[in-house]
Coordinates of C-alpha atoms and ligand atoms in Angstrom, one line a residue:
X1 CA -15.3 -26.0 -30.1
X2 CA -16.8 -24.9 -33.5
X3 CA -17.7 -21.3 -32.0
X4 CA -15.0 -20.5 -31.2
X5 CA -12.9 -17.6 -32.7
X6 CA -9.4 -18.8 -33.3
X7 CA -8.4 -14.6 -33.9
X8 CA -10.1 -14.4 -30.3
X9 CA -8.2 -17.2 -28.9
X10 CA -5.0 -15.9 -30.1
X11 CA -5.9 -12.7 -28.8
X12 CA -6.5 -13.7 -25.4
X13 CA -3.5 -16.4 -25.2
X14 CA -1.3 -13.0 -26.2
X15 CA -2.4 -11.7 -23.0
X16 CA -2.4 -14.6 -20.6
X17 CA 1.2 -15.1 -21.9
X18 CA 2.3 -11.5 -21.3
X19 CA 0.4 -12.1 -17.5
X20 CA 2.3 -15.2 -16.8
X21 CA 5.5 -13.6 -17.8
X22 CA 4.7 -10.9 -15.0
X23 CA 3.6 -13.6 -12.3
X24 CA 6.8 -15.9 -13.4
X25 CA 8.7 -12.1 -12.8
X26 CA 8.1 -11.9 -9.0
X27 CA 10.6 -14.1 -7.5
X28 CA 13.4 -13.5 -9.7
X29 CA 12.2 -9.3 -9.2
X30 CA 12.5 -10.2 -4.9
X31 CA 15.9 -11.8 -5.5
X32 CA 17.2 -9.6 -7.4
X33 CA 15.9 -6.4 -5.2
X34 CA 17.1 -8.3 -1.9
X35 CA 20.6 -9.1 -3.6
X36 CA 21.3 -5.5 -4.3
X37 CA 21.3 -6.3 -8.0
X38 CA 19.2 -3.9 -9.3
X39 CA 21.2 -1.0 -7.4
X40 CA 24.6 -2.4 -8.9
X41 CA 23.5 -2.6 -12.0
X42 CA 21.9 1.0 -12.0
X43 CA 24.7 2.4 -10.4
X44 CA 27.5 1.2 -11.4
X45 CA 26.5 1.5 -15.4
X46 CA 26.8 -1.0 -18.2
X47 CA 27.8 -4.4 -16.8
X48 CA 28.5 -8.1 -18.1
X49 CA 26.9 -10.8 -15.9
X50 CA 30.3 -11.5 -14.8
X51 CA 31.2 -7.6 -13.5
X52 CA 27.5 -7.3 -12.1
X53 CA 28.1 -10.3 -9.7
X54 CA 31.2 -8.9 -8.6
X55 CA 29.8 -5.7 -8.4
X56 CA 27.1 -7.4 -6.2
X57 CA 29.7 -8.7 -4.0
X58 CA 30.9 -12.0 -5.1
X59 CA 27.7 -13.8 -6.8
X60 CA 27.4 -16.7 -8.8
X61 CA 28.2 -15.4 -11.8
X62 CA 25.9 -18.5 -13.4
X63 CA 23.0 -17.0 -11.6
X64 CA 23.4 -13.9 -12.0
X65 CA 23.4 -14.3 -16.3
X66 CA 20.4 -16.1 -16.1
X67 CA 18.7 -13.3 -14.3
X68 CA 19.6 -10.8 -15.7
X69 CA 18.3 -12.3 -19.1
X70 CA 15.0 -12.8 -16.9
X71 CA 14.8 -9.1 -16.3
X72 CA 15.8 -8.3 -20.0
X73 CA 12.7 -10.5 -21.2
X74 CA 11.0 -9.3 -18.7
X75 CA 11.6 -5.3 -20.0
X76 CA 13.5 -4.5 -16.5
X77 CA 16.7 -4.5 -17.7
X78 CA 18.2 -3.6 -21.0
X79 CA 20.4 -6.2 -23.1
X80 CA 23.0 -4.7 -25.6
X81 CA 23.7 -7.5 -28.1
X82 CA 27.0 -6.0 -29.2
X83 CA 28.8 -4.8 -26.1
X84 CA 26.8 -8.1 -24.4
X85 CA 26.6 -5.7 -21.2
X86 CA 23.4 -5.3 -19.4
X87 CA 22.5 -1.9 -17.8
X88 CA 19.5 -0.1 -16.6
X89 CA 17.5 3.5 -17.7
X90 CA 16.8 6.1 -15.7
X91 CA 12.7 5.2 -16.2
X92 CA 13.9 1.6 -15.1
X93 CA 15.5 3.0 -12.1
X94 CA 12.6 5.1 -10.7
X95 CA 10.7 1.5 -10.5
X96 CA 13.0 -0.8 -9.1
X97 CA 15.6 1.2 -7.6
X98 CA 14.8 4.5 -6.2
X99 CA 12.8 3.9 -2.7
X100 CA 10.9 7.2 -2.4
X101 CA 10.1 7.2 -6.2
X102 CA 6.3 7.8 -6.0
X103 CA 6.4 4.7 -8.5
X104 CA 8.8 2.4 -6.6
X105 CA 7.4 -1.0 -7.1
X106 CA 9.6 -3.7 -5.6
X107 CA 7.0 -3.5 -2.4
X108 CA 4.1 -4.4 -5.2
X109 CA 6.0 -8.0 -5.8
X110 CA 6.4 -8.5 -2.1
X111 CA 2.7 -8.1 -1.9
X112 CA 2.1 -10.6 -4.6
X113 CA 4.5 -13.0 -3.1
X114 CA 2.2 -12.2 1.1
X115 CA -1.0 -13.0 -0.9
X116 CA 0.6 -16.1 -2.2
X117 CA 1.7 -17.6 1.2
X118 CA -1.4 -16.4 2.5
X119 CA -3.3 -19.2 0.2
X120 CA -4.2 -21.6 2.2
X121 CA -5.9 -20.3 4.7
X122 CA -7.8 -17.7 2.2
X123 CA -9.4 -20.6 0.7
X124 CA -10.3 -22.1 4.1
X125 CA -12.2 -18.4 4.4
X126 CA -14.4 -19.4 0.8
X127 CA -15.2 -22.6 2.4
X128 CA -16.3 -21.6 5.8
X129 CA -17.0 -18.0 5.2
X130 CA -15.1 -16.7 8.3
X131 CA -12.1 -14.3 8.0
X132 CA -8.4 -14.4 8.2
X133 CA -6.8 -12.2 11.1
X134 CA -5.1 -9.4 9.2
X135 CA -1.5 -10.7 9.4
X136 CA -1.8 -14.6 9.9
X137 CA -2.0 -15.0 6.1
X138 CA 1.7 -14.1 5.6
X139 CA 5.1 -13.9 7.4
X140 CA 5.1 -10.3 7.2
X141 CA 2.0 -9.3 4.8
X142 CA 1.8 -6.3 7.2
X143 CA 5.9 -5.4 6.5
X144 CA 5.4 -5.6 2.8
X145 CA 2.0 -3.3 3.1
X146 CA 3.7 -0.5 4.5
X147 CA 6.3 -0.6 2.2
X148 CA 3.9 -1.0 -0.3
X149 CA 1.9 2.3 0.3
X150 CA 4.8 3.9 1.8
X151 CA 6.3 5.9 -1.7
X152 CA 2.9 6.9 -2.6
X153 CA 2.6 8.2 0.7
X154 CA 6.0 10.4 1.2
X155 CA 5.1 11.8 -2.3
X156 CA 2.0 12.8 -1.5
X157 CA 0.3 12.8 2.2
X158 CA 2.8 16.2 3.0
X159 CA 3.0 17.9 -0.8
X160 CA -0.7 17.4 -1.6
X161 CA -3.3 15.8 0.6
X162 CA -3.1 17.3 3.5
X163 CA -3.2 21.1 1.9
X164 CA -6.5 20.0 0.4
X165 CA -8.5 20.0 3.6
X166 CA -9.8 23.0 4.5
X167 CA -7.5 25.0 6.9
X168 CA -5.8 21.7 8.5
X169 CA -2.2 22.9 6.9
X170 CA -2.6 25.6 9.5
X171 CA -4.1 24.0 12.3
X172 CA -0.7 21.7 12.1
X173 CA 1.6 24.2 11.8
X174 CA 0.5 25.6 15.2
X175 CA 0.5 22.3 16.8
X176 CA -2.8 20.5 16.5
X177 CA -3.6 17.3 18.1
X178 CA -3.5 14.1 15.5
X179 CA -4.8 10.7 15.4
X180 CA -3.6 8.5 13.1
X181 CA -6.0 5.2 13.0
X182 CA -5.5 2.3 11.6
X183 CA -1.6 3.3 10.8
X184 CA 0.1 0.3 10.5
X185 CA 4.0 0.0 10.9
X186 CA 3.5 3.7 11.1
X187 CA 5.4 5.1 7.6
X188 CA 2.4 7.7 7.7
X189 CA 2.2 8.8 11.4
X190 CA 6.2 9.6 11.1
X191 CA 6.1 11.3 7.9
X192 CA 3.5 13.7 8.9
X193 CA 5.2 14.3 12.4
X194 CA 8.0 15.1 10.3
X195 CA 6.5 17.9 8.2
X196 CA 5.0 19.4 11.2
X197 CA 7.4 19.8 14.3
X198 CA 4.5 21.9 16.7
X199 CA 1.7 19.2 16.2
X200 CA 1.7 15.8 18.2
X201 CA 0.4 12.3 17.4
X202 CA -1.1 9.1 18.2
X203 CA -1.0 6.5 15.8
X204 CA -3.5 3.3 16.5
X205 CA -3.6 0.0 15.2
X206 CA -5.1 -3.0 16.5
X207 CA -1.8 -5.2 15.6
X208 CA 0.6 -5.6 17.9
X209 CA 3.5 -7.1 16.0
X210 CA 2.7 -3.2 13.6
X211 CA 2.6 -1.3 16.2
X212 CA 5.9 -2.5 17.5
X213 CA 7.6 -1.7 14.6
X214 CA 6.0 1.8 14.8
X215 CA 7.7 2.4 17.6
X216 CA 11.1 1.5 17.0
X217 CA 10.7 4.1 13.6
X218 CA 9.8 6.8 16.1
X219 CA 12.7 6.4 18.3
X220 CA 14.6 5.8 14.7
X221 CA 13.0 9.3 13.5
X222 CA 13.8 10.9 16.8
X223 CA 10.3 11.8 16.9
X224 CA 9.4 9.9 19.8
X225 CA 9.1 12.5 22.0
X226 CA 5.9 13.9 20.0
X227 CA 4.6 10.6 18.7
X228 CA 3.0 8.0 20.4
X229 CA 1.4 4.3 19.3
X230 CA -1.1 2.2 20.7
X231 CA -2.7 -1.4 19.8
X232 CA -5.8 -0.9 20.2
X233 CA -9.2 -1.3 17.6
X234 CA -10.7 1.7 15.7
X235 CA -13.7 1.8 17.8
X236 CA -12.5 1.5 21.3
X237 CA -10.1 4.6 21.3
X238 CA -11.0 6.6 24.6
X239 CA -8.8 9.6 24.0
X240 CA -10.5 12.5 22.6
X241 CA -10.2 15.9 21.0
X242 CA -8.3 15.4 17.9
X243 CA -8.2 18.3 15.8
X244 CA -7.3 15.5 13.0
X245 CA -8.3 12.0 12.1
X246 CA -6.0 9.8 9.4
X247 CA -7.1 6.5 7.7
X248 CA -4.4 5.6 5.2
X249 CA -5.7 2.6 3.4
X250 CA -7.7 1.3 6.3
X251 CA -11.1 2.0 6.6
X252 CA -12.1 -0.8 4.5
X253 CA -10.1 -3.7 6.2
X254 CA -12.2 -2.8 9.6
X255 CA -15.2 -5.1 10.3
X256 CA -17.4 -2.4 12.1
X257 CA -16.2 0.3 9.4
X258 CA -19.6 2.2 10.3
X259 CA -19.1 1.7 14.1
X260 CA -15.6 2.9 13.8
X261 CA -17.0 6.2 12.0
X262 CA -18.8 6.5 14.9
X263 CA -16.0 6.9 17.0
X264 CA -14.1 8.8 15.2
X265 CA -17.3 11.0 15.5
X266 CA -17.2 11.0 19.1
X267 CA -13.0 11.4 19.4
X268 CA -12.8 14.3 16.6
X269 CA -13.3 18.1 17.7
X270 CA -16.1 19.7 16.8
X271 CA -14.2 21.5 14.1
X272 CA -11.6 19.0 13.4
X273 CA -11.7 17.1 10.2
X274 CA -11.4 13.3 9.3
X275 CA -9.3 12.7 6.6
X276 CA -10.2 9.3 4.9
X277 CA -7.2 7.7 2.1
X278 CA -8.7 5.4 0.5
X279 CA -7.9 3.0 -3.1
X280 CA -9.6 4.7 -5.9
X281 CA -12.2 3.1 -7.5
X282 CA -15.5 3.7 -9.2
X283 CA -18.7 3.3 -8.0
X284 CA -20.2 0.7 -10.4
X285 CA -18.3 -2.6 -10.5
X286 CA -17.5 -1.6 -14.3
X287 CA -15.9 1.1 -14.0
X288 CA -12.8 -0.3 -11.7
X289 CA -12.0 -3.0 -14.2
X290 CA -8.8 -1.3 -15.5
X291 CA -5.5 -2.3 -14.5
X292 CA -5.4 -0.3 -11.1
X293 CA -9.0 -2.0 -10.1
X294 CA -7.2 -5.1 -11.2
X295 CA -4.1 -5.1 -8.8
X296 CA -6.5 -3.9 -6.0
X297 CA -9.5 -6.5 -6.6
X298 CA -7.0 -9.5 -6.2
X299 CA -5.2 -7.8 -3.2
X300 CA -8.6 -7.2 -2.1
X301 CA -9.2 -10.8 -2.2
X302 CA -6.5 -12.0 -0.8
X303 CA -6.4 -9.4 2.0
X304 CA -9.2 -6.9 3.0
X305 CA -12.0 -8.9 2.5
X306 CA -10.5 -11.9 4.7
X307 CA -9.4 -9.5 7.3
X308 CA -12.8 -7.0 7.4
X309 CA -14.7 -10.7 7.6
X310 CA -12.3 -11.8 10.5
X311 CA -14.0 -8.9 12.7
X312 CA -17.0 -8.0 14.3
X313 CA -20.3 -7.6 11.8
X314 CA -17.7 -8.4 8.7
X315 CA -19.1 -6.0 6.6
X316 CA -16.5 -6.9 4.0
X317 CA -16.3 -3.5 2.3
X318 CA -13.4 -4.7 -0.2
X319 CA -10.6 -2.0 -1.3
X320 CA -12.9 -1.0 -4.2
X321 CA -15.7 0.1 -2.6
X322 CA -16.0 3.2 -4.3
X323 CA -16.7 7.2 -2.9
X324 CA -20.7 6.8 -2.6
X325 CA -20.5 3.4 -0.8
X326 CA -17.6 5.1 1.8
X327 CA -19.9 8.3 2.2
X328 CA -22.5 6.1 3.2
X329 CA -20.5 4.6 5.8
X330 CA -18.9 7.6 6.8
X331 CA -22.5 8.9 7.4
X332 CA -23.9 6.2 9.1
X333 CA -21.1 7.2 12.0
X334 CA -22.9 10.6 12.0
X335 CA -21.4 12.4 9.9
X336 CA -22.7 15.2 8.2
X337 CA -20.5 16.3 5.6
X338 CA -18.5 13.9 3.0
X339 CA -16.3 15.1 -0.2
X340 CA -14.1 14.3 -2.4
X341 CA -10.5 17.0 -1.1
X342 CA -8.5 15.3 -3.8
X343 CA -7.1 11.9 -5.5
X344 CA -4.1 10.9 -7.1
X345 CA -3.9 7.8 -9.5
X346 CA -4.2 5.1 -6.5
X347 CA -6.4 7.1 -3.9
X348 CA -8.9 8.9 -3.0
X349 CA -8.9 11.2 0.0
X350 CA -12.2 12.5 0.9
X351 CA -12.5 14.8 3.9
X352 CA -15.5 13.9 6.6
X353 CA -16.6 16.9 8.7
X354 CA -18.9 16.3 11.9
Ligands
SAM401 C1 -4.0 -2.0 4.5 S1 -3.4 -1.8 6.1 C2 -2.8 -0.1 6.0 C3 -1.8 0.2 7.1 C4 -1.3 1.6 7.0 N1 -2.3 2.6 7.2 C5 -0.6 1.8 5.7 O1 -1.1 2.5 4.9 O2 0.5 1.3 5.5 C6 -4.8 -1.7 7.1 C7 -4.5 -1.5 8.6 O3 -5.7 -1.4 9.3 C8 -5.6 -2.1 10.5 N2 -6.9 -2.4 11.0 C9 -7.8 -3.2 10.4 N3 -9.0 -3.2 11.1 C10 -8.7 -2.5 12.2 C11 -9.5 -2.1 13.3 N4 -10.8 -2.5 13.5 N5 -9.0 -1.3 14.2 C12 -7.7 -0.8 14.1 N6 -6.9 -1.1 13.1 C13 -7.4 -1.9 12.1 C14 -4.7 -3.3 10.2 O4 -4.1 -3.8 11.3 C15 -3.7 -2.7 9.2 O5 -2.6 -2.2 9.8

């Protein structure tokens, strides 16, 4: 042990302390959110542990103190030693209690918490090298995706990515013809069928269990009549002549990512565009080891690579595959055209043209 650095060591020990302090956060963060405690505490103002739990409808107030010291360790929460009241700031707020925040995160702990039931058989994957079907790993891995992409996606799909393909705004304003692949419990599909009243939609996913929970938002949305979902995989969609393809988050999960390309290919109009969301990331390994390369590297882990592997060819793209591997892949469907429309600071969208 003579090399090593004891400034180093205490260095590094400062950080793994502040990183177990976040991984000891999520459970108490998931009560809290699911116990309302967070909204009381915002809403109602400056409480006592005492008030907040009756605020919260009739908690143990026990329970409640300790959390709530929890979250003021934790930075969540803020303690005032005199008044002993806890209460929350606005900042605070935007994070843990304002759903269509762009930076809502409460989803981001239920994500933590899927990838941690979803151990077991992940590690079986290492051993064997087969996959995990996407959804098996976790009760509801799928539920807590959409609402984990879902605030980043009603701040942005509408206001700024679909404006930066070239002439699509238009083309949906007079009622164009959308596909919406790989959609999930379909928080994407709906929003856009939202903005855009003329156009109609088909969202597709390959999971059943999503795709019924897709449908019961449309008939929720009282879209229903203009939006339509089917379980079926990327590549064998029949129906043709969109005027616009969607992946949100999903190219890289799909096992044949370049055979799926090659449908979309083959389903788009000639003039129609593909519009591909993906997780930022550098190109070089190096340059995605930064705190948002971090969060998606484990997820990717725990969750895209398993389910990519778990399908035919198992190319095993990972969610930081980076703009020139996608292009590539993109390409190799037959694709002719690949940029970059925009990015925000979790995605990518680049636009594919036949
Ligand atoms: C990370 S989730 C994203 C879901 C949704 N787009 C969202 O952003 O919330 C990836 C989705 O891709 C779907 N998927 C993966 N491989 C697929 C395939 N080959 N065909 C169709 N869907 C697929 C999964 O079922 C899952 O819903």
């Amino acid at each position: 042990m003579s090399d090593v650095n004891m400034d180093k060591l205490h260095e590094f020990v400062g950080k793994m302390l502040g990183d177990l302090g976040a991984a000891n956060s999520v459970a108490t963060v998931r009560v809290g959110a699911r116990l309302g405690l967070f909204e009381a505490l915002y809403e109602g103002g400056p409480a006592t542990p005492a008030e907040l739990a009756q605020r919260a409808g009739g908690l143990a107030e026990r329970y409640v103190r300790e959390w709530l010291m929890a979250q003021a360790a934790n930075g969540y929460v803020m303690y005032d030693a005199k008044a002993k009241t806890f209460s929350m700031t606005p900042e605070q707020a935007m994070v843990f209690v304002v759903k269509d925040s762009p930076v809502y995160l409460v989803s981001a702990f239920d994500l933590a918490a899927a990838t941690i039931e979803g151990e077991a058989k992940v590690e079986a994957a290492f051993r064997n090298g087969g996959g995990v079907r996407w959804g098996d790993s976790a009760g509801c891995l799928f539920c807590a995706v959409g609402d984990f992409f879902r605030p980043g996606y009603v701040n942005n799909i509408v206001q700024n990515w679909l404006p930066a393909l070239d002439g699509i705004g238009e083309r949906l304003d007079a009622g164009a013809k959308v596909a919406d692949i790989g959609c999930g419990v379909g928080f994407s599909t709906l929003l856009m069928a939202e903005a855009f009243p003329n156009a109609t939609f088909v969202g597709y996913d390959f999971h059943e269990p999503s795709i019924e929970k897709a449908r019961k938002h449309a008939k929720a949305h009282g879209v229903a009549d203009r939006v339509r979902f089917e379980a079926v995989t990327a590549k064998d969609i029949s129906e043709t002549g969109f005027d616009l393809i969607t992946t949100f988050d999903a190219l890289h999960d799909m096992g044949d990512p370049e055979g799926c390309a090659g449908n979309m290919k083959r389903i788009l109009k000639p003039d129609g565009a593909w519009m591909i969301v993906e997780p930022i990331a550098g190109d070089a390994p190096e340059d995605n080891l930064n705190p948002v390369g971090r969060i998606y590297y484990n997820a990717s882990t725990m969750i895209c690579v398993p389910t990519s592997l778990d399908q035919e060819v198992g190319l095993g793209l990972g969610a930081q595959a980076g703009q020139a591997k996608l292009t590539e892949v993109i390409k190799a469907g037959g694709f002719g055209h690949v940029k970059r429309a925009t990015e925000g600071p979790f995605n990518m969208v680049l636009e594919a043209r036949h």
